[in-house]
PDB file of C-alpha atoms and ligand atoms in Angstrom:
ATOM      1  CA  UNK A 920       6.116  11.377   4.740  1.00  0.00           C
ATOM      2  CA  UNK A 921       6.888   9.310   7.849  1.00  0.00           C
ATOM      3  CA  UNK A 922       9.217   6.961   5.994  1.00  0.00           C
ATOM      4  CA  UNK A 923      11.320   9.813   4.659  1.00  0.00           C
ATOM      5  CA  UNK A 924      11.559  11.563   8.047  1.00  0.00           C
ATOM      6  CA  UNK A 925      12.369   8.259   9.740  1.00  0.00           C
ATOM      7  CA  UNK A 926      15.091   7.443   7.206  1.00  0.00           C
ATOM      8  CA  UNK A 927      16.715  10.867   7.709  1.00  0.00           C
ATOM      9  CA  UNK A 928      16.655  10.465  11.485  1.00  0.00           C
ATOM     10  CA  UNK A 929      18.044   6.901  11.423  1.00  0.00           C
ATOM     11  CA  UNK A 930      20.827   7.818   9.007  1.00  0.00           C
ATOM     12  CA  UNK A 931      21.740  10.804  11.214  1.00  0.00           C
ATOM     13  CA  UNK A 932      21.961   8.416  14.182  1.00  0.00           C
ATOM     14  CA  UNK A 933      24.360   6.145  12.289  1.00  0.00           C
ATOM     15  CA  UNK A 934      21.985   3.315  11.353  1.00  0.00           C
ATOM     16  CA  UNK A 935      22.060   1.493   8.060  1.00  0.00           C
ATOM     17  CA  UNK A 936      18.639   1.899   6.405  1.00  0.00           C
ATOM     18  CA  UNK A 937      17.062  -0.195   3.712  1.00  0.00           C
ATOM     19  CA  UNK A 938      13.678   1.053   2.576  1.00  0.00           C
ATOM     20  CA  UNK A 939      10.910  -0.400   0.465  1.00  0.00           C
ATOM     21  CA  UNK A 940       9.298   2.452  -1.483  1.00  0.00           C
ATOM     22  CA  UNK A 941       5.818   1.861  -2.886  1.00  0.00           C
ATOM     23  CA  UNK A 942       6.980   1.939  -6.501  1.00  0.00           C
ATOM     24  CA  UNK A 943       9.473  -0.871  -5.830  1.00  0.00           C
ATOM     25  CA  UNK A 944       7.424  -3.106  -3.525  1.00  0.00           C
ATOM     26  CA  UNK A 945       3.658  -3.556  -3.250  1.00  0.00           C
ATOM     27  CA  UNK A 946       3.100  -4.590   0.366  1.00  0.00           C
ATOM     28  CA  UNK A 947      -0.485  -5.657  -0.367  1.00  0.00           C
ATOM     29  CA  UNK A 948       1.071  -8.459  -2.465  1.00  0.00           C
ATOM     30  CA  UNK A 949       1.826 -11.178   0.069  1.00  0.00           C
ATOM     31  CA  UNK A 950       4.361 -13.044  -2.073  1.00  0.00           C
ATOM     32  CA  UNK A 951       6.269  -9.858  -2.866  1.00  0.00           C
ATOM     33  CA  UNK A 952       6.271  -8.777   0.796  1.00  0.00           C
ATOM     34  CA  UNK A 953       7.421 -12.190   2.061  1.00  0.00           C
ATOM     35  CA  UNK A 954      10.164 -12.433  -0.572  1.00  0.00           C
ATOM     36  CA  UNK A 955      11.469  -8.936   0.183  1.00  0.00           C
ATOM     37  CA  UNK A 956      11.574  -9.604   3.928  1.00  0.00           C
ATOM     38  CA  UNK A 957      13.263 -12.998   3.476  1.00  0.00           C
ATOM     39  CA  UNK A 958      15.867 -11.432   1.182  1.00  0.00           C
ATOM     40  CA  UNK A 959      16.672  -8.448   3.432  1.00  0.00           C
ATOM     41  CA  UNK A 960      16.046  -9.786   6.979  1.00  0.00           C
ATOM     42  CA  UNK A 961      16.329  -6.375   8.671  1.00  0.00           C
ATOM     43  CA  UNK A 962      17.195  -6.185  12.398  1.00  0.00           C
ATOM     44  CA  UNK A 963      14.303  -3.774  12.931  1.00  0.00           C
ATOM     45  CA  UNK A 964      11.263  -2.817  10.878  1.00  0.00           C
ATOM     46  CA  UNK A 965       9.554   0.574  11.190  1.00  0.00           C
ATOM     47  CA  UNK A 966       6.164  -0.028   9.651  1.00  0.00           C
ATOM     48  CA  UNK A 967       5.051   3.329   8.302  1.00  0.00           C
ATOM     49  CA  UNK A 968       3.563   2.011   5.059  1.00  0.00           C
ATOM     50  CA  UNK A 969      -0.208   2.409   4.827  1.00  0.00           C
ATOM     51  CA  UNK A 970      -3.015   3.713   2.676  1.00  0.00           C
ATOM     52  CA  UNK A 971      -3.676   7.048   4.397  1.00  0.00           C
ATOM     53  CA  UNK A 972      -5.852  10.064   3.715  1.00  0.00           C
ATOM     54  CA  UNK A 973      -7.880  12.849   5.248  1.00  0.00           C
ATOM     55  CA  UNK A 974     -11.456  12.717   6.427  1.00  0.00           C
ATOM     56  CA  UNK A 975     -12.858  12.994   2.866  1.00  0.00           C
ATOM     57  CA  UNK A 976     -10.826  10.090   1.459  1.00  0.00           C
ATOM     58  CA  UNK A 977     -11.535   7.902   4.509  1.00  0.00           C
ATOM     59  CA  UNK A 978     -15.246   8.530   4.218  1.00  0.00           C
ATOM     60  CA  UNK A 979     -15.441   7.940   0.451  1.00  0.00           C
ATOM     61  CA  UNK A 980     -13.190   4.854   0.138  1.00  0.00           C
ATOM     62  CA  UNK A 981     -13.756   2.721   3.274  1.00  0.00           C
ATOM     63  CA  UNK A 982     -13.411  -0.608   1.450  1.00  0.00           C
ATOM     64  CA  UNK A 983     -10.028   0.386  -0.023  1.00  0.00           C
ATOM     65  CA  UNK A 984      -8.811   1.668   3.346  1.00  0.00           C
ATOM     66  CA  UNK A 985      -9.664  -1.474   5.308  1.00  0.00           C
ATOM     67  CA  UNK A 986      -8.552  -3.891   2.561  1.00  0.00           C
ATOM     68  CA  UNK A 987      -5.129  -2.373   1.878  1.00  0.00           C
ATOM     69  CA  UNK A 988      -4.264  -1.642   5.495  1.00  0.00           C
ATOM     70  CA  UNK A 989      -5.289  -5.092   6.695  1.00  0.00           C
ATOM     71  CA  UNK A 990      -3.263  -6.797   4.015  1.00  0.00           C
ATOM     72  CA  UNK A 991      -0.212  -4.555   4.541  1.00  0.00           C
ATOM     73  CA  UNK A 992      -0.312  -5.250   8.309  1.00  0.00           C
ATOM     74  CA  UNK A 993      -0.763  -8.989   7.883  1.00  0.00           C
ATOM     75  CA  UNK A 994       1.832  -9.381   5.112  1.00  0.00           C
ATOM     76  CA  UNK A 995       4.515  -7.348   6.864  1.00  0.00           C
ATOM     77  CA  UNK A 996       3.999  -8.624  10.417  1.00  0.00           C
ATOM     78  CA  UNK A 997       3.638 -12.269   9.451  1.00  0.00           C
ATOM     79  CA  UNK A 998       6.401 -11.919   6.838  1.00  0.00           C
ATOM     80  CA  UNK A 999       8.700 -10.355   9.453  1.00  0.00           C
ATOM     81  CA  UNK A1000       8.058 -13.235  11.820  1.00  0.00           C
ATOM     82  CA  UNK A1001       8.695 -15.832   9.084  1.00  0.00           C
ATOM     83  CA  UNK A1002      11.937 -14.056   8.127  1.00  0.00           C
ATOM     84  CA  UNK A1003      13.087 -14.147  11.765  1.00  0.00           C
ATOM     85  CA  UNK A1004      12.918 -10.375  12.292  1.00  0.00           C
ATOM     86  CA  UNK A1005      13.118  -9.800  16.064  1.00  0.00           C
ATOM     87  CA  UNK A1006      11.984  -6.204  16.326  1.00  0.00           C
ATOM     88  CA  UNK A1007       9.176  -4.289  14.662  1.00  0.00           C
ATOM     89  CA  UNK A1008       7.619  -0.897  15.414  1.00  0.00           C
ATOM     90  CA  UNK A1009       4.101  -0.673  13.990  1.00  0.00           C
ATOM     91  CA  UNK A1010       2.476   2.719  13.399  1.00  0.00           C
ATOM     92  CA  UNK A1011      -1.217   3.053  14.148  1.00  0.00           C
ATOM     93  CA  UNK A1012      -3.173   6.245  14.645  1.00  0.00           C
ATOM     94  CA  UNK A1013      -5.046   8.161  17.327  1.00  0.00           C
ATOM     95  CA  UNK A1014      -8.275   7.379  15.413  1.00  0.00           C
ATOM     96  CA  UNK A1015      -8.207   3.824  16.812  1.00  0.00           C
ATOM     97  CA  UNK A1016      -9.689   5.181  20.042  1.00  0.00           C
ATOM     98  CA  UNK A1017     -13.440   5.542  20.660  1.00  0.00           C
ATOM     99  CA  UNK A1018     -15.077   8.664  19.211  1.00  0.00           C
ATOM    100  CA  UNK A1019     -16.102   9.899  22.645  1.00  0.00           C
ATOM    101  CA  UNK A1020     -13.104   8.715  24.684  1.00  0.00           C
ATOM    102  CA  UNK A1021     -12.245  10.696  27.836  1.00  0.00           C
ATOM    103  CA  UNK A1022      -9.592  13.349  27.084  1.00  0.00           C
ATOM    104  CA  UNK A1023      -6.640  13.233  27.087  1.00  0.00           C
ATOM    105  CA  UNK A1024      -6.963   9.721  25.641  1.00  0.00           C
ATOM    106  CA  UNK A1025      -4.927   7.066  27.401  1.00  0.00           C
ATOM    107  CA  UNK A1026      -3.846   3.803  25.775  1.00  0.00           C
ATOM    108  CA  UNK A1027      -6.382   2.026  28.052  1.00  0.00           C
ATOM    109  CA  UNK A1028      -9.284   3.558  26.082  1.00  0.00           C
ATOM    110  CA  UNK A1029      -8.687   1.060  23.251  1.00  0.00           C
ATOM    111  CA  UNK A1030     -11.939  -0.741  22.323  1.00  0.00           C
ATOM    112  CA  UNK A1031     -13.886   0.836  25.180  1.00  0.00           C
ATOM    113  CA  UNK A1032     -16.518   2.348  22.863  1.00  0.00           C
ATOM    114  CA  UNK A1033     -17.724   2.893  19.269  1.00  0.00           C
ATOM    115  CA  UNK A1034     -15.345   4.408  16.697  1.00  0.00           C
ATOM    116  CA  UNK A1035     -15.749   7.668  14.777  1.00  0.00           C
ATOM    117  CA  UNK A1036     -17.699   6.592  11.630  1.00  0.00           C
ATOM    118  CA  UNK A1037     -15.692   8.723   9.137  1.00  0.00           C
ATOM    119  CA  UNK A1038     -12.519   6.700   9.762  1.00  0.00           C
ATOM    120  CA  UNK A1039     -13.857   3.429  11.108  1.00  0.00           C
ATOM    121  CA  UNK A1040     -12.423   1.343   8.246  1.00  0.00           C
ATOM    122  CA  UNK A1041      -8.885   2.689   8.704  1.00  0.00           C
ATOM    123  CA  UNK A1042      -9.159   2.451  12.504  1.00  0.00           C
ATOM    124  CA  UNK A1043     -10.280  -1.189  12.411  1.00  0.00           C
ATOM    125  CA  UNK A1044      -7.348  -2.129  10.175  1.00  0.00           C
ATOM    126  CA  UNK A1045      -4.950  -0.300  12.505  1.00  0.00           C
ATOM    127  CA  UNK A1046      -6.445  -2.014  15.562  1.00  0.00           C
ATOM    128  CA  UNK A1047      -5.934  -5.355  13.783  1.00  0.00           C
ATOM    129  CA  UNK A1048      -2.273  -4.445  13.202  1.00  0.00           C
ATOM    130  CA  UNK A1049      -1.794  -3.513  16.846  1.00  0.00           C
ATOM    131  CA  UNK A1050      -3.384  -6.829  17.874  1.00  0.00           C
ATOM    132  CA  UNK A1051      -1.165  -8.755  15.423  1.00  0.00           C
ATOM    133  CA  UNK A1052       1.876  -7.271  17.188  1.00  0.00           C
ATOM    134  CA  UNK A1053       0.477  -8.260  20.597  1.00  0.00           C
ATOM    135  CA  UNK A1054      -0.382 -11.790  19.487  1.00  0.00           C
ATOM    136  CA  UNK A1055       2.957 -12.496  17.735  1.00  0.00           C
ATOM    137  CA  UNK A1056       4.578 -11.331  20.984  1.00  0.00           C
ATOM    138  CA  UNK A1057       2.341 -13.595  23.080  1.00  0.00           C
ATOM    139  CA  UNK A1058       2.526 -16.682  20.882  1.00  0.00           C
ATOM    140  CA  UNK A1059       6.027 -16.403  19.389  1.00  0.00           C
ATOM    141  CA  UNK A1060       7.859 -14.091  21.810  1.00  0.00           C
ATOM    142  CA  UNK A1061       8.483 -11.453  19.125  1.00  0.00           C
ATOM    143  CA  UNK A1062       9.459  -7.978  20.389  1.00  0.00           C
ATOM    144  CA  UNK A1063       6.888  -6.239  18.178  1.00  0.00           C
ATOM    145  CA  UNK A1064       5.538  -2.959  19.553  1.00  0.00           C
ATOM    146  CA  UNK A1065       2.974  -0.469  18.323  1.00  0.00           C
ATOM    147  CA  UNK A1066       2.734   3.292  18.552  1.00  0.00           C
ATOM    148  CA  UNK A1067      -0.279   5.548  18.047  1.00  0.00           C
ATOM    149  CA  UNK A1068       0.743   8.935  16.660  1.00  0.00           C
ATOM    150  CA  UNK A1069      -1.577  11.919  16.762  1.00  0.00           C
ATOM    151  CA  UNK A1070      -2.379  13.900  13.548  1.00  0.00           C
ATOM    152  CA  UNK A1071       0.932  14.336  11.708  1.00  0.00           C
ATOM    153  CA  UNK A1072       2.126  16.915   9.195  1.00  0.00           C
ATOM    154  CA  UNK A1073       5.351  18.011   7.498  1.00  0.00           C
ATOM    155  CA  UNK A1074       7.308  17.892   4.238  1.00  0.00           C
ATOM    156  CA  UNK A1075       6.305  15.149   1.756  1.00  0.00           C
ATOM    157  CA  UNK A1076       2.739  15.080   3.084  1.00  0.00           C
ATOM    158  CA  UNK A1077      -0.121  14.624   0.612  1.00  0.00           C
ATOM    159  CA  UNK A1078      -1.132  18.180  -0.369  1.00  0.00           C
ATOM    160  CA  UNK A1079      -4.194  17.093  -2.339  1.00  0.00           C
ATOM    161  CA  UNK A1080      -7.103  19.444  -1.598  1.00  0.00           C
ATOM    162  CA  UNK A1081      -9.665  16.638  -1.464  1.00  0.00           C
ATOM    163  CA  UNK A1082      -7.680  13.619  -0.329  1.00  0.00           C
ATOM    164  CA  UNK A1083      -5.136  15.128   2.093  1.00  0.00           C
ATOM    165  CA  UNK A1084      -5.322  15.746   5.820  1.00  0.00           C
ATOM    166  CA  UNK A1085      -6.370  19.146   7.070  1.00  0.00           C
ATOM    167  CA  UNK A1086      -2.972  20.919   7.258  1.00  0.00           C
ATOM    168  CA  UNK A1087      -1.671  20.078   3.767  1.00  0.00           C
ATOM    169  CA  UNK A1088      -5.168  20.472   2.250  1.00  0.00           C
ATOM    170  CA  UNK A1089      -5.521  23.904   3.889  1.00  0.00           C
ATOM    171  CA  UNK A1090      -2.068  24.979   2.705  1.00  0.00           C
ATOM    172  CA  UNK A1091      -2.890  23.937  -0.854  1.00  0.00           C
ATOM    173  CA  UNK A1092      -6.263  25.751  -0.722  1.00  0.00           C
ATOM    174  CA  UNK A1093      -4.846  28.978   0.741  1.00  0.00           C
ATOM    175  CA  UNK A1094      -1.965  28.867  -1.702  1.00  0.00           C
ATOM    176  CA  UNK A1095      -4.251  28.435  -4.701  1.00  0.00           C
ATOM    177  CA  UNK A1096      -6.538  31.242  -3.475  1.00  0.00           C
ATOM    178  CA  UNK A1097      -3.504  33.572  -3.364  1.00  0.00           C
ATOM    179  CA  UNK A1098      -2.270  32.465  -6.804  1.00  0.00           C
ATOM    180  CA  UNK A1099      -5.746  32.916  -8.316  1.00  0.00           C
ATOM    181  CA  UNK A1100      -6.352  36.196  -6.484  1.00  0.00           C
ATOM    182  CA  UNK A1101      -9.542  34.954  -4.780  1.00  0.00           C
ATOM    183  CA  UNK A1102     -10.854  36.490  -1.567  1.00  0.00           C
ATOM    184  CA  UNK A1103     -12.971  33.653  -0.282  1.00  0.00           C
ATOM    185  CA  UNK A1104     -13.102  29.867  -0.272  1.00  0.00           C
ATOM    186  CA  UNK A1105     -14.529  27.042   1.786  1.00  0.00           C
ATOM    187  CA  UNK A1106     -12.981  24.799   4.384  1.00  0.00           C
ATOM    188  CA  UNK A1107     -14.773  21.743   5.716  1.00  0.00           C
ATOM    189  CA  UNK A1108     -17.054  21.298   8.711  1.00  0.00           C
ATOM    190  CA  UNK A1109     -17.870  23.822  11.424  1.00  0.00           C
ATOM    191  CA  UNK A1110     -14.295  24.762  12.364  1.00  0.00           C
ATOM    192  CA  UNK A1111     -15.056  23.734  15.946  1.00  0.00           C
ATOM    193  CA  UNK A1112     -13.344  20.301  16.205  1.00  0.00           C
ATOM    194  CA  UNK A1113     -10.123  20.265  18.185  1.00  0.00           C
ATOM    195  CA  UNK A1114      -7.041  18.492  16.864  1.00  0.00           C
ATOM    196  CA  UNK A1115      -3.551  17.840  18.198  1.00  0.00           C
ATOM    197  CA  UNK A1116      -0.733  18.087  15.644  1.00  0.00           C
ATOM    198  CA  UNK A1117       2.802  16.724  15.642  1.00  0.00           C
ATOM    199  CA  UNK A1118       5.577  17.515  13.159  1.00  0.00           C
ATOM    200  CA  UNK A1119       6.865  14.385  11.445  1.00  0.00           C
ATOM    201  CA  UNK A1120      10.495  15.070  12.530  1.00  0.00           C
ATOM    202  CA  UNK A1121       9.374  14.961  16.165  1.00  0.00           C
ATOM    203  CA  UNK A1122       7.622  11.682  15.426  1.00  0.00           C
ATOM    204  CA  UNK A1123      10.808  10.249  13.907  1.00  0.00           C
ATOM    205  CA  UNK A1124      12.735  11.035  17.107  1.00  0.00           C
ATOM    206  CA  UNK A1125       9.967   9.417  19.170  1.00  0.00           C
ATOM    207  CA  UNK A1126      10.034   6.246  17.045  1.00  0.00           C
ATOM    208  CA  UNK A1127      13.762   5.906  17.576  1.00  0.00           C
ATOM    209  CA  UNK A1128      13.297   6.313  21.350  1.00  0.00           C
ATOM    210  CA  UNK A1129      10.559   3.648  21.322  1.00  0.00           C
ATOM    211  CA  UNK A1130      12.756   1.260  19.354  1.00  0.00           C
ATOM    212  CA  UNK A1131      15.712   1.744  21.690  1.00  0.00           C
ATOM    213  CA  UNK A1132      13.875   1.928  25.015  1.00  0.00           C
ATOM    214  CA  UNK A1133      10.426   0.285  24.926  1.00  0.00           C
ATOM    215  CA  UNK A1134       9.432  -3.347  24.800  1.00  0.00           C
ATOM    216  CA  UNK A1135       5.861  -4.009  25.884  1.00  0.00           C
ATOM    217  CA  UNK A1136       2.491  -5.248  24.705  1.00  0.00           C
ATOM    218  CA  UNK A1137       0.645  -1.992  25.346  1.00  0.00           C
ATOM    219  CA  UNK A1138       0.669   0.620  22.552  1.00  0.00           C
ATOM    220  CA  UNK A1139       2.443   3.954  23.091  1.00  0.00           C
ATOM    221  CA  UNK A1140       0.655   7.213  22.271  1.00  0.00           C
ATOM    222  CA  UNK A1141       2.750   9.925  20.590  1.00  0.00           C
ATOM    223  CA  UNK A1142       1.319  13.429  20.705  1.00  0.00           C
ATOM    224  CA  UNK A1143       2.593  16.986  21.066  1.00  0.00           C
ATOM    225  CA  UNK A1144       0.025  18.106  23.651  1.00  0.00           C
ATOM    226  CA  UNK A1145      -0.557  21.153  21.389  1.00  0.00           C
ATOM    227  CA  UNK A1146      -4.261  21.271  20.549  1.00  0.00           C
ATOM    228  CA  UNK A1147      -6.074  23.836  18.376  1.00  0.00           C
ATOM    229  CA  UNK A1148      -9.528  24.259  16.889  1.00  0.00           C
ATOM    230  CA  UNK A1149      -9.762  23.912  13.110  1.00  0.00           C
ATOM    231  CA  UNK A1150     -10.875  27.577  12.919  1.00  0.00           C
ATOM    232  CA  UNK A1151      -7.774  28.695  14.869  1.00  0.00           C
ATOM    233  CA  UNK A1152      -5.627  26.436  12.700  1.00  0.00           C
ATOM    234  CA  UNK A1153      -7.036  28.136   9.597  1.00  0.00           C
ATOM    235  CA  UNK A1154      -6.019  31.534  11.016  1.00  0.00           C
ATOM    236  CA  UNK A1155      -2.492  30.205  11.636  1.00  0.00           C
ATOM    237  CA  UNK A1156      -2.256  28.790   8.103  1.00  0.00           C
ATOM    238  CA  UNK A1157      -3.599  32.080   6.683  1.00  0.00           C
ATOM    239  CA  UNK A1158      -0.854  33.955   8.556  1.00  0.00           C
ATOM    240  CA  UNK A1159       1.857  31.549   7.393  1.00  0.00           C
ATOM    241  CA  UNK A1160       0.750  31.654   3.747  1.00  0.00           C
ATOM    242  CA  UNK A1161      -0.014  35.383   3.693  1.00  0.00           C
ATOM    243  CA  UNK A1162      -3.666  34.920   2.661  1.00  0.00           C
ATOM    244  CA  UNK A1163      -5.646  38.029   3.599  1.00  0.00           C
ATOM    245  CA  UNK A1164      -9.147  37.118   2.363  1.00  0.00           C
ATOM    246  CA  UNK A1165     -12.109  35.485   4.092  1.00  0.00           C
ATOM    247  CA  UNK A1166     -12.635  31.818   4.915  1.00  0.00           C
ATOM    248  CA  UNK A1167     -16.020  30.083   5.056  1.00  0.00           C
ATOM    249  CA  UNK A1168     -16.759  26.813   6.769  1.00  0.00           C
ATOM    250  CA  UNK A1169     -19.002  24.410   4.868  1.00  0.00           C
ATOM    251  CA  UNK A1170     -20.954  22.646   7.614  1.00  0.00           C
ATOM    252  CA  UNK A1171     -22.333  20.158   5.071  1.00  0.00           C
ATOM    253  CA  UNK A1172     -18.868  18.533   5.138  1.00  0.00           C
ATOM    254  CA  UNK A1173     -18.052  16.222   8.058  1.00  0.00           C
ATOM    255  CA  UNK A1174     -16.375  17.412  11.261  1.00  0.00           C
ATOM    256  CA  UNK A1175     -15.235  13.964  12.307  1.00  0.00           C
ATOM    257  CA  UNK A1176     -14.540  13.351  15.961  1.00  0.00           C
ATOM    258  CA  UNK A1177     -14.977  16.447  18.178  1.00  0.00           C
ATOM    259  CA  UNK A1178     -11.631  16.059  19.925  1.00  0.00           C
ATOM    260  CA  UNK A1179      -8.708  13.600  20.056  1.00  0.00           C
ATOM    261  CA  UNK A1180      -5.981  14.783  22.370  1.00  0.00           C
ATOM    262  CA  UNK A1181      -3.625  11.974  23.344  1.00  0.00           C
ATOM    263  CA  UNK A1182      -2.271  11.298  26.799  1.00  0.00           C
ATOM    264  CA  UNK A1183       1.388  10.839  25.855  1.00  0.00           C
ATOM    265  CA  UNK A1184       2.772  10.334  29.359  1.00  0.00           C
ATOM    266  CA  UNK A1185       4.068   6.834  28.532  1.00  0.00           C
ATOM    267  CA  UNK A1186       6.049   8.331  25.620  1.00  0.00           C
ATOM    268  CA  UNK A1187       7.287  11.259  27.742  1.00  0.00           C
ATOM    269  CA  UNK A1188       8.516   8.762  30.358  1.00  0.00           C
ATOM    270  CA  UNK A1189      10.866   7.368  27.680  1.00  0.00           C
ATOM    271  CA  UNK A1190      12.653  10.744  27.731  1.00  0.00           C
ATOM    272  CA  UNK A1191      11.152  12.181  24.532  1.00  0.00           C
ATOM    273  CA  UNK A1192       9.526  15.550  24.043  1.00  0.00           C
ATOM    274  CA  UNK A1193       8.458  17.423  20.907  1.00  0.00           C
ATOM    275  CA  UNK A1194      10.769  20.224  19.771  1.00  0.00           C
ATOM    276  CA  UNK A1195       8.881  21.908  16.924  1.00  0.00           C
ATOM    277  CA  UNK A1196       5.979  24.228  17.822  1.00  0.00           C
ATOM    278  CA  UNK A1197       2.937  24.189  15.551  1.00  0.00           C
ATOM    279  CA  UNK A1198       3.626  27.723  14.321  1.00  0.00           C
ATOM    280  CA  UNK A1199       7.247  26.904  13.497  1.00  0.00           C
ATOM    281  CA  UNK A1200       6.299  23.588  11.876  1.00  0.00           C
ATOM    282  CA  UNK A1201       3.604  25.204   9.721  1.00  0.00           C
ATOM    283  CA  UNK A1202       6.070  27.820   8.454  1.00  0.00           C
ATOM    284  CA  UNK A1203       8.699  25.168   7.667  1.00  0.00           C
ATOM    285  CA  UNK A1204       6.164  22.911   5.923  1.00  0.00           C
ATOM    286  CA  UNK A1205       4.707  25.748   3.858  1.00  0.00           C
ATOM    287  CA  UNK A1206       8.213  26.853   2.805  1.00  0.00           C
ATOM    288  CA  UNK A1207       8.847  23.268   1.631  1.00  0.00           C
ATOM    289  CA  UNK A1208       5.523  23.123  -0.237  1.00  0.00           C
ATOM    290  CA  UNK A1209       5.996  26.534  -1.793  1.00  0.00           C
ATOM    291  CA  UNK A1210       9.414  25.634  -3.136  1.00  0.00           C
ATOM    292  CA  UNK A1211       7.701  23.073  -5.372  1.00  0.00           C
ATOM    293  CA  UNK A1212       4.276  24.691  -5.839  1.00  0.00           C
ATOM    294  CA  UNK A1213       3.076  27.246  -8.433  1.00  0.00           C
ATOM    295  CA  UNK A1214       4.501  30.663  -7.647  1.00  0.00           C
ATOM    296  CA  UNK A1215       2.526  33.272  -5.743  1.00  0.00           C
ATOM    297  CA  UNK A1216       2.347  36.533  -7.747  1.00  0.00           C
ATOM    298  CA  UNK A1217       4.116  39.342  -5.895  1.00  0.00           C
ATOM    299  CA  UNK A1218       1.601  41.734  -4.328  1.00  0.00           C
ATOM    300  CA  UNK A1219       1.127  45.133  -5.944  1.00  0.00           C
ATOM    301  CA  UNK A1220       2.224  47.976  -3.697  1.00  0.00           C
ATOM    302  CA  UNK A1221      -0.201  50.887  -4.012  1.00  0.00           C
TER     303      UNK A1221
HETATM  304  P1  GDP B  22      -9.326  13.670  11.031  1.00  0.00           P
HETATM  305  O1  GDP B  22      -8.458  14.170  12.142  1.00  0.00           O
HETATM  306  O2  GDP B  22      -9.313  12.192  10.888  1.00  0.00           O
HETATM  307  O3  GDP B  22     -10.728  14.217  11.133  1.00  0.00           O
HETATM  308  O4  GDP B  22      -8.674  14.149   9.655  1.00  0.00           O
HETATM  309  P2  GDP B  22      -8.461  15.501   8.818  1.00  0.00           P
HETATM  310  O5  GDP B  22      -7.075  15.979   9.048  1.00  0.00           O
HETATM  311  O6  GDP B  22      -8.810  15.177   7.402  1.00  0.00           O
HETATM  312  O7  GDP B  22      -9.534  16.573   9.331  1.00  0.00           O
HETATM  313  C1  GDP B  22      -9.428  17.249  10.525  1.00  0.00           C
HETATM  314  C2  GDP B  22     -10.523  18.285  10.666  1.00  0.00           C
HETATM  315  O8  GDP B  22     -10.278  19.372   9.754  1.00  0.00           O
HETATM  316  C3  GDP B  22     -11.967  17.836  10.396  1.00  0.00           C
HETATM  317  O9  GDP B  22     -12.814  18.406  11.369  1.00  0.00           O
HETATM  318  C4  GDP B  22     -12.247  18.442   9.026  1.00  0.00           C
HETATM  319  O10 GDP B  22     -13.641  18.683   8.820  1.00  0.00           O
HETATM  320  C5  GDP B  22     -11.478  19.746   9.115  1.00  0.00           C
HETATM  321  N1  GDP B  22     -11.171  20.374   7.805  1.00  0.00           N
HETATM  322  C6  GDP B  22     -11.450  21.656   7.455  1.00  0.00           C
HETATM  323  N2  GDP B  22     -11.065  21.894   6.200  1.00  0.00           N
HETATM  324  C7  GDP B  22     -10.508  20.751   5.735  1.00  0.00           C
HETATM  325  C8  GDP B  22      -9.925  20.395   4.479  1.00  0.00           C
HETATM  326  O11 GDP B  22      -9.832  21.173   3.537  1.00  0.00           O
HETATM  327  N3  GDP B  22      -9.445  19.114   4.372  1.00  0.00           N
HETATM  328  C9  GDP B  22      -9.509  18.219   5.411  1.00  0.00           C
HETATM  329  N4  GDP B  22      -9.008  16.985   5.253  1.00  0.00           N
HETATM  330  N5  GDP B  22     -10.083  18.537   6.602  1.00  0.00           N
HETATM  331  C10 GDP B  22     -10.571  19.779   6.756  1.00  0.00           C
END
């Protein structure tokens, strides 16, 4: 999702993009990663590749999440250095910050407290990647920077009901309920956690601004500032999809961290601001999903 949005934004800005899609290059394979980097020697690397998933996938597959993300970070960052790549923008996540960090979360909260257990494995791998960037800068003078985006969504997300993040999983669930004519289904947790969401096109613009205007050891948070409860989000997704039935929250499923609103003032100081409101972004993303999803039967008019 991020790679595609980033490619579109770079091409629109006149850059020459070479990408390494998963099917063509396995970045957990060190030899393959090193060879690809040595052969292409890009001027800049945007490191969006990762094993990602929603709260359910993170909780159920912690070994896979830490293993793949550690090896991707190490292979790409070390491989970039060996290939003489000067500039690299590494993508982390807002889940690297302590579960109970003061809100909005500033970059200084890093490692100031215990992590949220449901995504500890992913967070630790992402912290290691951030530290790799800092240490290659310190030891070898490489201009490698890292950014910490908030919860992202948009076209090409993973719309799997069990493995995806909350927005695509909700869209898929609401959509299926409409197609199957059901009037009730369950979402996860209590509905009370607060989340901040950013459309992936806004992220792509931010990454370009970071690449062109930022060169420092400290990570840069990237958030929209637009925070909603999961229950309010479900009402917005219901409105966007046209679902009129009831929604239950299954409190036996995990809530995750209660709140993770980023302090994005460092990013704002680079002259970036988000352009797509959550409501607008949800409508655009659902239209994209619907264009490739099973059709919704037209409603009978009485
Ligand atoms: P998180 O931000 O790392 O917790 O990742 P998610 O995007 O997976 O989940 C965000 C919040 O949405 C959590 O509080 C979940 O319990 C809640 N949620 C409610 N329904 C769903 C669902 O169907 N899928 C997912 N992934 N989360 C859901």
